[in-house]
JSON list of N, CA and C in Angstrom, two decimals:
[
{"chain": "O", "resi": 1, "resn": "MET", "atom": "N", "xyz": [-21.78, 116.02, 101.95]},
{"chain": "O", "resi": 1, "resn": "MET", "atom": "CA", "xyz": [-22.65, 114.87, 102.02]},
{"chain": "O", "resi": 1, "resn": "MET", "atom": "C", "xyz": [-24.12, 115.29, 101.97]},
{"chain": "O", "resi": 2, "resn": "VAL", "atom": "N", "xyz": [-24.46, 116.36, 102.66]},
{"chain": "O", "resi": 2, "resn": "VAL", "atom": "CA", "xyz": [-25.83, 116.84, 102.69]},
{"chain": "O", "resi": 2, "resn": "VAL", "atom": "C", "xyz": [-26.24, 117.33, 101.31]},
{"chain": "O", "resi": 3, "resn": "LYS", "atom": "N", "xyz": [-25.31, 118.01, 100.62]},
{"chain": "O", "resi": 3, "resn": "LYS", "atom": "CA", "xyz": [-25.63, 118.52, 99.28]},
{"chain": "O", "resi": 3, "resn": "LYS", "atom": "C", "xyz": [-25.87, 117.37, 98.31]},
{"chain": "O", "resi": 4, "resn": "GLN", "atom": "N", "xyz": [-25.11, 116.29, 98.47]},
{"chain": "O", "resi": 4, "resn": "GLN", "atom": "CA", "xyz": [-25.30, 115.14, 97.60]},
{"chain": "O", "resi": 4, "resn": "GLN", "atom": "C", "xyz": [-26.68, 114.54, 97.80]},
{"chain": "O", "resi": 5, "resn": "SER", "atom": "N", "xyz": [-27.10, 114.40, 99.03]},
{"chain": "O", "resi": 5, "resn": "SER", "atom": "CA", "xyz": [-28.41, 113.82, 99.30]},
{"chain": "O", "resi": 5, "resn": "SER", "atom": "C", "xyz": [-29.52, 114.75, 98.82]},
{"chain": "O", "resi": 6, "resn": "GLU", "atom": "N", "xyz": [-29.31, 116.06, 98.92]},
{"chain": "O", "resi": 6, "resn": "GLU", "atom": "CA", "xyz": [-30.30, 117.01, 98.41]},
{"chain": "O", "resi": 6, "resn": "GLU", "atom": "C", "xyz": [-30.40, 116.92, 96.89]},
{"chain": "O", "resi": 7, "resn": "LYS", "atom": "N", "xyz": [-29.25, 116.81, 96.22]},
{"chain": "O", "resi": 7, "resn": "LYS", "atom": "CA", "xyz": [-29.25, 116.68, 94.76]},
{"chain": "O", "resi": 7, "resn": "LYS", "atom": "C", "xyz": [-29.93, 115.37, 94.35]},
{"chain": "O", "resi": 8, "resn": "LEU", "atom": "N", "xyz": [-29.64, 114.33, 95.09]},
{"chain": "O", "resi": 8, "resn": "LEU", "atom": "CA", "xyz": [-30.26, 113.04, 94.80]},
{"chain": "O", "resi": 8, "resn": "LEU", "atom": "C", "xyz": [-31.77, 113.10, 95.00]},
{"chain": "O", "resi": 9, "resn": "ALA", "atom": "N", "xyz": [-32.20, 113.77, 96.05]},
{"chain": "O", "resi": 9, "resn": "ALA", "atom": "CA", "xyz": [-33.64, 113.92, 96.30]},
{"chain": "O", "resi": 9, "resn": "ALA", "atom": "C", "xyz": [-34.30, 114.72, 95.18]},
{"chain": "O", "resi": 10, "resn": "GLU", "atom": "N", "xyz": [-33.63, 115.75, 94.69]},
{"chain": "O", "resi": 10, "resn": "GLU", "atom": "CA", "xyz": [-34.16, 116.54, 93.57]},
{"chain": "O", "resi": 10, "resn": "GLU", "atom": "C", "xyz": [-34.27, 115.69, 92.31]},
{"chain": "O", "resi": 11, "resn": "LYS", "atom": "N", "xyz": [-33.25, 114.88, 92.05]},
{"chain": "O", "resi": 11, "resn": "LYS", "atom": "CA", "xyz": [-33.27, 114.01, 90.87]},
{"chain": "O", "resi": 11, "resn": "LYS", "atom": "C", "xyz": [-34.41, 112.99, 90.97]},
{"chain": "O", "resi": 12, "resn": "ILE", "atom": "N", "xyz": [-34.60, 112.45, 92.16]},
{"chain": "O", "resi": 12, "resn": "ILE", "atom": "CA", "xyz": [-35.68, 111.48, 92.36]},
{"chain": "O", "resi": 12, "resn": "ILE", "atom": "C", "xyz": [-37.03, 112.14, 92.15]},
{"chain": "O", "resi": 13, "resn": "ALA", "atom": "N", "xyz": [-37.19, 113.35, 92.68]},
{"chain": "O", "resi": 13, "resn": "ALA", "atom": "CA", "xyz": [-38.45, 114.08, 92.50]},
{"chain": "O", "resi": 13, "resn": "ALA", "atom": "C", "xyz": [-38.70, 114.36, 91.02]},
{"chain": "O", "resi": 14, "resn": "ALA", "atom": "N", "xyz": [-37.66, 114.75, 90.30]},
{"chain": "O", "resi": 14, "resn": "ALA", "atom": "CA", "xyz": [-37.81, 115.02, 88.87]},
{"chain": "O", "resi": 14, "resn": "ALA", "atom": "C", "xyz": [-38.19, 113.75, 88.11]},
{"chain": "O", "resi": 15, "resn": "LEU", "atom": "N", "xyz": [-37.56, 112.64, 88.45]},
{"chain": "O", "resi": 15, "resn": "LEU", "atom": "CA", "xyz": [-37.89, 111.37, 87.80]},
{"chain": "O", "resi": 15, "resn": "LEU", "atom": "C", "xyz": [-39.32, 110.94, 88.12]},
{"chain": "O", "resi": 16, "resn": "ASN", "atom": "N", "xyz": [-39.75, 111.17, 89.34]},
{"chain": "O", "resi": 16, "resn": "ASN", "atom": "CA", "xyz": [-41.14, 110.84, 89.70]},
{"chain": "O", "resi": 16, "resn": "ASN", "atom": "C", "xyz": [-42.12, 111.66, 88.89]},
{"chain": "O", "resi": 17, "resn": "GLU", "atom": "N", "xyz": [-41.82, 112.93, 88.68]},
{"chain": "O", "resi": 17, "resn": "GLU", "atom": "CA", "xyz": [-42.70, 113.78, 87.87]},
{"chain": "O", "resi": 17, "resn": "GLU", "atom": "C", "xyz": [-42.74, 113.29, 86.42]},
{"chain": "O", "resi": 18, "resn": "LYS", "atom": "N", "xyz": [-41.59, 112.90, 85.89]},
{"chain": "O", "resi": 18, "resn": "LYS", "atom": "CA", "xyz": [-41.55, 112.36, 84.52]},
{"chain": "O", "resi": 18, "resn": "LYS", "atom": "C", "xyz": [-42.38, 111.08, 84.43]},
{"chain": "O", "resi": 19, "resn": "LEU", "atom": "N", "xyz": [-42.27, 110.24, 85.44]},
{"chain": "O", "resi": 19, "resn": "LEU", "atom": "CA", "xyz": [-43.02, 108.99, 85.46]},
{"chain": "O", "resi": 19, "resn": "LEU", "atom": "C", "xyz": [-44.52, 109.26, 85.52]},
{"chain": "O", "resi": 20, "resn": "LYS", "atom": "N", "xyz": [-44.93, 110.21, 86.35]},
{"chain": "O", "resi": 20, "resn": "LYS", "atom": "CA", "xyz": [-46.34, 110.57, 86.44]},
{"chain": "O", "resi": 20, "resn": "LYS", "atom": "C", "xyz": [-46.85, 111.09, 85.10]},
{"chain": "O", "resi": 21, "resn": "ALA", "atom": "N", "xyz": [-46.04, 111.91, 84.43]},
{"chain": "O", "resi": 21, "resn": "ALA", "atom": "CA", "xyz": [-46.45, 112.45, 83.13]},
{"chain": "O", "resi": 21, "resn": "ALA", "atom": "C", "xyz": [-46.57, 111.34, 82.10]},
{"chain": "O", "resi": 22, "resn": "ALA", "atom": "N", "xyz": [-45.63, 110.40, 82.12]},
{"chain": "O", "resi": 22, "resn": "ALA", "atom": "CA", "xyz": [-45.67, 109.29, 81.17]},
{"chain": "O", "resi": 22, "resn": "ALA", "atom": "C", "xyz": [-46.89, 108.41, 81.42]},
{"chain": "O", "resi": 23, "resn": "LYS", "atom": "N", "xyz": [-47.20, 108.15, 82.70]},
{"chain": "O", "resi": 23, "resn": "LYS", "atom": "CA", "xyz": [-48.37, 107.34, 83.03]},
{"chain": "O", "resi": 23, "resn": "LYS", "atom": "C", "xyz": [-49.65, 108.05, 82.59]},
{"chain": "O", "resi": 24, "resn": "ALA", "atom": "N", "xyz": [-49.70, 109.35, 82.81]},
{"chain": "O", "resi": 24, "resn": "ALA", "atom": "CA", "xyz": [-50.89, 110.11, 82.41]},
{"chain": "O", "resi": 24, "resn": "ALA", "atom": "C", "xyz": [-51.08, 110.06, 80.90]},
{"chain": "O", "resi": 25, "resn": "ALA", "atom": "N", "xyz": [-49.98, 110.18, 80.17]},
{"chain": "O", "resi": 25, "resn": "ALA", "atom": "CA", "xyz": [-50.07, 110.11, 78.71]},
{"chain": "O", "resi": 25, "resn": "ALA", "atom": "C", "xyz": [-50.51, 108.72, 78.26]},
{"chain": "O", "resi": 26, "resn": "GLU", "atom": "N", "xyz": [-50.01, 107.70, 78.92]},
{"chain": "O", "resi": 26, "resn": "GLU", "atom": "CA", "xyz": [-50.39, 106.32, 78.57]},
{"chain": "O", "resi": 26, "resn": "GLU", "atom": "C", "xyz": [-51.87, 106.08, 78.85]},
{"chain": "O", "resi": 27, "resn": "VAL", "atom": "N", "xyz": [-52.35, 106.57, 79.98]},
{"chain": "O", "resi": 27, "resn": "VAL", "atom": "CA", "xyz": [-53.76, 106.41, 80.33]},
{"chain": "O", "resi": 27, "resn": "VAL", "atom": "C", "xyz": [-54.64, 107.17, 79.34]},
{"chain": "O", "resi": 28, "resn": "ALA", "atom": "N", "xyz": [-54.22, 108.37, 78.96]},
{"chain": "O", "resi": 28, "resn": "ALA", "atom": "CA", "xyz": [-54.99, 109.15, 78.00]},
{"chain": "O", "resi": 28, "resn": "ALA", "atom": "C", "xyz": [-55.05, 108.45, 76.65]},
{"chain": "O", "resi": 29, "resn": "ALA", "atom": "N", "xyz": [-53.94, 107.86, 76.23]},
{"chain": "O", "resi": 29, "resn": "ALA", "atom": "CA", "xyz": [-53.92, 107.13, 74.96]},
{"chain": "O", "resi": 29, "resn": "ALA", "atom": "C", "xyz": [-54.83, 105.90, 75.03]},
{"chain": "O", "resi": 30, "resn": "ALA", "atom": "N", "xyz": [-54.80, 105.20, 76.15]},
{"chain": "O", "resi": 30, "resn": "ALA", "atom": "CA", "xyz": [-55.66, 104.02, 76.31]},
{"chain": "O", "resi": 30, "resn": "ALA", "atom": "C", "xyz": [-57.13, 104.43, 76.32]},
{"chain": "O", "resi": 31, "resn": "ASP", "atom": "N", "xyz": [-57.45, 105.54, 76.98]},
{"chain": "O", "resi": 31, "resn": "ASP", "atom": "CA", "xyz": [-58.83, 106.03, 76.99]},
{"chain": "O", "resi": 31, "resn": "ASP", "atom": "C", "xyz": [-59.29, 106.38, 75.58]},
{"chain": "O", "resi": 32, "resn": "ALA", "atom": "N", "xyz": [-58.43, 107.05, 74.83]},
{"chain": "O", "resi": 32, "resn": "ALA", "atom": "CA", "xyz": [-58.79, 107.42, 73.46]},
{"chain": "O", "resi": 32, "resn": "ALA", "atom": "C", "xyz": [-59.01, 106.18, 72.60]},
{"chain": "O", "resi": 33, "resn": "GLU", "atom": "N", "xyz": [-58.18, 105.17, 72.78]},
{"chain": "O", "resi": 33, "resn": "GLU", "atom": "CA", "xyz": [-58.33, 103.92, 72.03]},
{"chain": "O", "resi": 33, "resn": "GLU", "atom": "C", "xyz": [-59.64, 103.22, 72.41]},
{"chain": "O", "resi": 34, "resn": "LEU", "atom": "N", "xyz": [-59.98, 103.23, 73.69]},
{"chain": "O", "resi": 34, "resn": "LEU", "atom": "CA", "xyz": [-61.22, 102.62, 74.14]},
{"chain": "O", "resi": 34, "resn": "LEU", "atom": "C", "xyz": [-62.43, 103.32, 73.53]},
{"chain": "O", "resi": 35, "resn": "VAL", "atom": "N", "xyz": [-62.41, 104.63, 73.50]},
{"chain": "O", "resi": 35, "resn": "VAL", "atom": "CA", "xyz": [-63.50, 105.39, 72.89]},
{"chain": "O", "resi": 35, "resn": "VAL", "atom": "C", "xyz": [-63.61, 105.07, 71.41]},
{"chain": "O", "resi": 36, "resn": "ARG", "atom": "N", "xyz": [-62.47, 105.02, 70.73]},
{"chain": "O", "resi": 36, "resn": "ARG", "atom": "CA", "xyz": [-62.47, 104.73, 69.29]},
{"chain": "O", "resi": 36, "resn": "ARG", "atom": "C", "xyz": [-63.04, 103.34, 69.02]},
{"chain": "O", "resi": 37, "resn": "LEU", "atom": "N", "xyz": [-62.62, 102.35, 69.79]},
{"chain": "O", "resi": 37, "resn": "LEU", "atom": "CA", "xyz": [-63.12, 100.99, 69.60]},
{"chain": "O", "resi": 37, "resn": "LEU", "atom": "C", "xyz": [-64.60, 100.88, 69.93]},
{"chain": "O", "resi": 38, "resn": "ALA", "atom": "N", "xyz": [-65.03, 101.57, 70.97]},
{"chain": "O", "resi": 38, "resn": "ALA", "atom": "CA", "xyz": [-66.44, 101.53, 71.35]},
{"chain": "O", "resi": 38, "resn": "ALA", "atom": "C", "xyz": [-67.31, 102.10, 70.25]},
{"chain": "O", "resi": 39, "resn": "HIS", "atom": "N", "xyz": [-66.91, 103.21, 69.69]},
{"chain": "O", "resi": 39, "resn": "HIS", "atom": "CA", "xyz": [-67.71, 103.82, 68.63]},
{"chain": "O", "resi": 39, "resn": "HIS", "atom": "C", "xyz": [-67.67, 102.98, 67.36]},
{"chain": "O", "resi": 40, "resn": "ARG", "atom": "N", "xyz": [-66.54, 102.36, 67.08]},
{"chain": "O", "resi": 40, "resn": "ARG", "atom": "CA", "xyz": [-66.44, 101.49, 65.91]},
{"chain": "O", "resi": 40, "resn": "ARG", "atom": "C", "xyz": [-67.36, 100.28, 66.07]},
{"chain": "O", "resi": 41, "resn": "ALA", "atom": "N", "xyz": [-67.47, 99.78, 67.30]},
{"chain": "O", "resi": 41, "resn": "ALA", "atom": "CA", "xyz": [-68.32, 98.62, 67.57]},
{"chain": "O", "resi": 41, "resn": "ALA", "atom": "C", "xyz": [-69.80, 98.99, 67.65]},
{"chain": "O", "resi": 42, "resn": "GLY", "atom": "N", "xyz": [-70.10, 100.27, 67.58]},
{"chain": "O", "resi": 42, "resn": "GLY", "atom": "CA", "xyz": [-71.49, 100.70, 67.56]},
{"chain": "O", "resi": 42, "resn": "GLY", "atom": "C", "xyz": [-72.08, 100.98, 68.93]},
{"chain": "O", "resi": 43, "resn": "PHE", "atom": "N", "xyz": [-71.26, 101.06, 69.94]},
{"chain": "O", "resi": 43, "resn": "PHE", "atom": "CA", "xyz": [-71.76, 101.37, 71.27]},
{"chain": "O", "resi": 43, "resn": "PHE", "atom": "C", "xyz": [-71.86, 102.87, 71.44]},
{"chain": "O", "resi": 44, "resn": "ALA", "atom": "N", "xyz": [-72.99, 103.33, 71.94]},
{"chain": "O", "resi": 44, "resn": "ALA", "atom": "CA", "xyz": [-73.15, 104.76, 72.18]},
{"chain": "O", "resi": 44, "resn": "ALA", "atom": "C", "xyz": [-72.40, 105.18, 73.44]},
{"chain": "O", "resi": 45, "resn": "LYS", "atom": "N", "xyz": [-72.32, 104.27, 74.39]},
{"chain": "O", "resi": 45, "resn": "LYS", "atom": "CA", "xyz": [-71.65, 104.58, 75.65]},
{"chain": "O", "resi": 45, "resn": "LYS", "atom": "C", "xyz": [-70.43, 103.68, 75.81]},
{"chain": "O", "resi": 46, "resn": "VAL", "atom": "N", "xyz": [-69.31, 104.29, 76.10]},
{"chain": "O", "resi": 46, "resn": "VAL", "atom": "CA", "xyz": [-68.08, 103.54, 76.29]},
{"chain": "O", "resi": 46, "resn": "VAL", "atom": "C", "xyz": [-68.21, 102.60, 77.48]},
{"chain": "O", "resi": 47, "resn": "ARG", "atom": "N", "xyz": [-68.96, 102.99, 78.48]},
{"chain": "O", "resi": 47, "resn": "ARG", "atom": "CA", "xyz": [-69.14, 102.16, 79.68]},
{"chain": "O", "resi": 47, "resn": "ARG", "atom": "C", "xyz": [-69.74, 100.80, 79.29]},
{"chain": "O", "resi": 48, "resn": "ASP", "atom": "N", "xyz": [-70.73, 100.80, 78.38]},
{"chain": "O", "resi": 48, "resn": "ASP", "atom": "CA", "xyz": [-71.35, 99.54, 77.96]},
{"chain": "O", "resi": 48, "resn": "ASP", "atom": "C", "xyz": [-70.35, 98.66, 77.23]},
{"chain": "O", "resi": 49, "resn": "PHE", "atom": "N", "xyz": [-69.52, 99.28, 76.39]},
{"chain": "O", "resi": 49, "resn": "PHE", "atom": "CA", "xyz": [-68.50, 98.55, 75.65]},
{"chain": "O", "resi": 49, "resn": "PHE", "atom": "C", "xyz": [-67.49, 97.93, 76.62]},
{"chain": "O", "resi": 50, "resn": "ALA", "atom": "N", "xyz": [-67.05, 98.71, 77.59]},
{"chain": "O", "resi": 50, "resn": "ALA", "atom": "CA", "xyz": [-66.07, 98.22, 78.55]},
{"chain": "O", "resi": 50, "resn": "ALA", "atom": "C", "xyz": [-66.65, 97.09, 79.39]},
{"chain": "O", "resi": 51, "resn": "ARG", "atom": "N", "xyz": [-67.92, 97.22, 79.75]},
{"chain": "O", "resi": 51, "resn": "ARG", "atom": "CA", "xyz": [-68.58, 96.18, 80.55]},
{"chain": "O", "resi": 51, "resn": "ARG", "atom": "C", "xyz": [-68.64, 94.88, 79.76]},
{"chain": "O", "resi": 52, "resn": "GLN", "atom": "N", "xyz": [-69.00, 94.96, 78.48]},
{"chain": "O", "resi": 52, "resn": "GLN", "atom": "CA", "xyz": [-69.09, 93.75, 77.66]},
{"chain": "O", "resi": 52, "resn": "GLN", "atom": "C", "xyz": [-67.71, 93.13, 77.48]},
{"chain": "O", "resi": 53, "resn": "ALA", "atom": "N", "xyz": [-66.70, 93.95, 77.22]},
{"chain": "O", "resi": 53, "resn": "ALA", "atom": "CA", "xyz": [-65.34, 93.44, 77.03]},
{"chain": "O", "resi": 53, "resn": "ALA", "atom": "C", "xyz": [-64.84, 92.77, 78.30]},
{"chain": "O", "resi": 54, "resn": "ALA", "atom": "N", "xyz": [-65.13, 93.34, 79.46]},
{"chain": "O", "resi": 54, "resn": "ALA", "atom": "CA", "xyz": [-64.71, 92.73, 80.72]},
{"chain": "O", "resi": 54, "resn": "ALA", "atom": "C", "xyz": [-65.41, 91.40, 80.93]},
{"chain": "O", "resi": 55, "resn": "GLY", "atom": "N", "xyz": [-66.68, 91.32, 80.59]},
{"chain": "O", "resi": 55, "resn": "GLY", "atom": "CA", "xyz": [-67.41, 90.07, 80.72]},
{"chain": "O", "resi": 55, "resn": "GLY", "atom": "C", "xyz": [-66.85, 88.99, 79.81]},
{"chain": "O", "resi": 56, "resn": "GLN", "atom": "N", "xyz": [-66.48, 89.37, 78.60]},
{"chain": "O", "resi": 56, "resn": "GLN", "atom": "CA", "xyz": [-65.89, 88.40, 77.67]},
{"chain": "O", "resi": 56, "resn": "GLN", "atom": "C", "xyz": [-64.55, 87.91, 78.19]},
{"chain": "O", "resi": 57, "resn": "ALA", "atom": "N", "xyz": [-63.76, 88.78, 78.77]},
{"chain": "O", "resi": 57, "resn": "ALA", "atom": "CA", "xyz": [-62.46, 88.37, 79.31]},
{"chain": "O", "resi": 57, "resn": "ALA", "atom": "C", "xyz": [-62.64, 87.38, 80.46]},
{"chain": "O", "resi": 58, "resn": "VAL", "atom": "N", "xyz": [-63.62, 87.62, 81.31]},
{"chain": "O", "resi": 58, "resn": "VAL", "atom": "CA", "xyz": [-63.88, 86.71, 82.43]},
{"chain": "O", "resi": 58, "resn": "VAL", "atom": "C", "xyz": [-64.34, 85.36, 81.90]},
{"chain": "O", "resi": 59, "resn": "ARG", "atom": "N", "xyz": [-65.22, 85.36, 80.89]},
{"chain": "O", "resi": 59, "resn": "ARG", "atom": "CA", "xyz": [-65.70, 84.09, 80.33]},
{"chain": "O", "resi": 59, "resn": "ARG", "atom": "C", "xyz": [-64.55, 83.32, 79.68]},
{"chain": "O", "resi": 60, "resn": "ARG", "atom": "N", "xyz": [-63.67, 84.02, 78.96]},
{"chain": "O", "resi": 60, "resn": "ARG", "atom": "CA", "xyz": [-62.54, 83.36, 78.33]},
{"chain": "O", "resi": 60, "resn": "ARG", "atom": "C", "xyz": [-61.62, 82.75, 79.38]},
{"chain": "O", "resi": 61, "resn": "GLN", "atom": "N", "xyz": [-61.39, 83.49, 80.45]},
{"chain": "O", "resi": 61, "resn": "GLN", "atom": "CA", "xyz": [-60.51, 83.00, 81.50]},
{"chain": "O", "resi": 61, "resn": "GLN", "atom": "C", "xyz": [-61.13, 81.80, 82.21]},
{"chain": "O", "resi": 62, "resn": "SER", "atom": "N", "xyz": [-62.42, 81.83, 82.43]},
{"chain": "O", "resi": 62, "resn": "SER", "atom": "CA", "xyz": [-63.10, 80.71, 83.08]},
{"chain": "O", "resi": 62, "resn": "SER", "atom": "C", "xyz": [-63.07, 79.48, 82.19]},
{"chain": "O", "resi": 63, "resn": "ALA", "atom": "N", "xyz": [-63.22, 79.67, 80.89]},
{"chain": "O", "resi": 63, "resn": "ALA", "atom": "CA", "xyz": [-63.19, 78.55, 79.95]},
{"chain": "O", "resi": 63, "resn": "ALA", "atom": "C", "xyz": [-61.80, 77.92, 79.88]},
{"chain": "O", "resi": 64, "resn": "ALA", "atom": "N", "xyz": [-60.77, 78.71, 80.15]},
{"chain": "O", "resi": 64, "resn": "ALA", "atom": "CA", "xyz": [-59.41, 78.20, 80.08]},
{"chain": "O", "resi": 64, "resn": "ALA", "atom": "C", "xyz": [-59.09, 77.29, 81.26]},
{"chain": "O", "resi": 65, "resn": "GLY", "atom": "N", "xyz": [-59.87, 77.37, 82.31]},
{"chain": "O", "resi": 65, "resn": "GLY", "atom": "CA", "xyz": [-59.67, 76.49, 83.45]},
{"chain": "O", "resi": 65, "resn": "GLY", "atom": "C", "xyz": [-58.93, 77.15, 84.59]},
{"chain": "O", "resi": 66, "resn": "PRO", "atom": "N", "xyz": [-58.79, 76.40, 85.69]},
{"chain": "O", "resi": 66, "resn": "PRO", "atom": "CA", "xyz": [-58.18, 76.96, 86.89]},
{"chain": "O", "resi": 66, "resn": "PRO", "atom": "C", "xyz": [-56.72, 77.37, 86.71]},
{"chain": "O", "resi": 67, "resn": "ALA", "atom": "N", "xyz": [-56.01, 76.73, 85.80]},
{"chain": "O", "resi": 67, "resn": "ALA", "atom": "CA", "xyz": [-54.60, 77.08, 85.60]},
{"chain": "O", "resi": 67, "resn": "ALA", "atom": "C", "xyz": [-54.44, 78.50, 85.10]},
{"chain": "O", "resi": 68, "resn": "ALA", "atom": "N", "xyz": [-55.44, 79.01, 84.37]},
{"chain": "O", "resi": 68, "resn": "ALA", "atom": "CA", "xyz": [-55.35, 80.36, 83.81]},
{"chain": "O", "resi": 68, "resn": "ALA", "atom": "C", "xyz": [-55.85, 81.42, 84.78]},
{"chain": "O", "resi": 69, "resn": "GLU", "atom": "N", "xyz": [-56.48, 81.01, 85.85]},
{"chain": "O", "resi": 69, "resn": "GLU", "atom": "CA", "xyz": [-57.05, 81.97, 86.79]},
{"chain": "O", "resi": 69, "resn": "GLU", "atom": "C", "xyz": [-55.99, 82.49, 87.74]},
{"chain": "O", "resi": 70, "resn": "SER", "atom": "N", "xyz": [-56.19, 83.69, 88.19]},
{"chain": "O", "resi": 70, "resn": "SER", "atom": "CA", "xyz": [-55.26, 84.27, 89.15]},
{"chain": "O", "resi": 70, "resn": "SER", "atom": "C", "xyz": [-55.59, 83.74, 90.55]},
{"chain": "O", "resi": 71, "resn": "PRO", "atom": "N", "xyz": [-54.65, 83.81, 91.47]},
{"chain": "O", "resi": 71, "resn": "PRO", "atom": "CA", "xyz": [-54.92, 83.35, 92.84]},
{"chain": "O", "resi": 71, "resn": "PRO", "atom": "C", "xyz": [-56.09, 84.07, 93.50]},
{"chain": "O", "resi": 72, "resn": "LEU", "atom": "N", "xyz": [-56.37, 85.29, 93.08]},
{"chain": "O", "resi": 72, "resn": "LEU", "atom": "CA", "xyz": [-57.48, 86.03, 93.66]},
{"chain": "O", "resi": 72, "resn": "LEU", "atom": "C", "xyz": [-58.82, 85.38, 93.32]},
{"chain": "O", "resi": 73, "resn": "GLN", "atom": "N", "xyz": [-58.88, 84.66, 92.21]},
{"chain": "O", "resi": 73, "resn": "GLN", "atom": "CA", "xyz": [-60.13, 84.04, 91.79]},
{"chain": "O", "resi": 73, "resn": "GLN", "atom": "C", "xyz": [-60.29, 82.64, 92.37]},
{"chain": "O", "resi": 74, "resn": "TRP", "atom": "N", "xyz": [-59.29, 82.09, 92.99]},
{"chain": "O", "resi": 74, "resn": "TRP", "atom": "CA", "xyz": [-59.38, 80.74, 93.52]},
{"chain": "O", "resi": 74, "resn": "TRP", "atom": "C", "xyz": [-60.37, 80.64, 94.66]},
{"chain": "O", "resi": 75, "resn": "ASN", "atom": "N", "xyz": [-60.60, 81.73, 95.35]},
{"chain": "O", "resi": 75, "resn": "ASN", "atom": "CA", "xyz": [-61.50, 81.71, 96.50]},
{"chain": "O", "resi": 75, "resn": "ASN", "atom": "C", "xyz": [-62.96, 81.82, 96.11]},
{"chain": "O", "resi": 76, "resn": "ARG", "atom": "N", "xyz": [-63.25, 82.00, 94.87]},
{"chain": "O", "resi": 76, "resn": "ARG", "atom": "CA", "xyz": [-64.65, 82.17, 94.43]},
{"chain": "O", "resi": 76, "resn": "ARG", "atom": "C", "xyz": [-65.37, 80.85, 94.41]}
]
């Protein structure tokens, strides 16, 4: 019984490592895409591009009305 739980713990640890690696790869791909889009849009700094995109998303969501807003925004 102890060996089974140890094997299970090892499998869980291995799966967690695979998940972390997959998340890291996904984040790296998203970062690369953000940089590519920022440079295509003519922004010298990715931070400025991200700030503008976030502002546009907030404006779009506000224009859609309260039904489109998340519960976190209801308190504003």
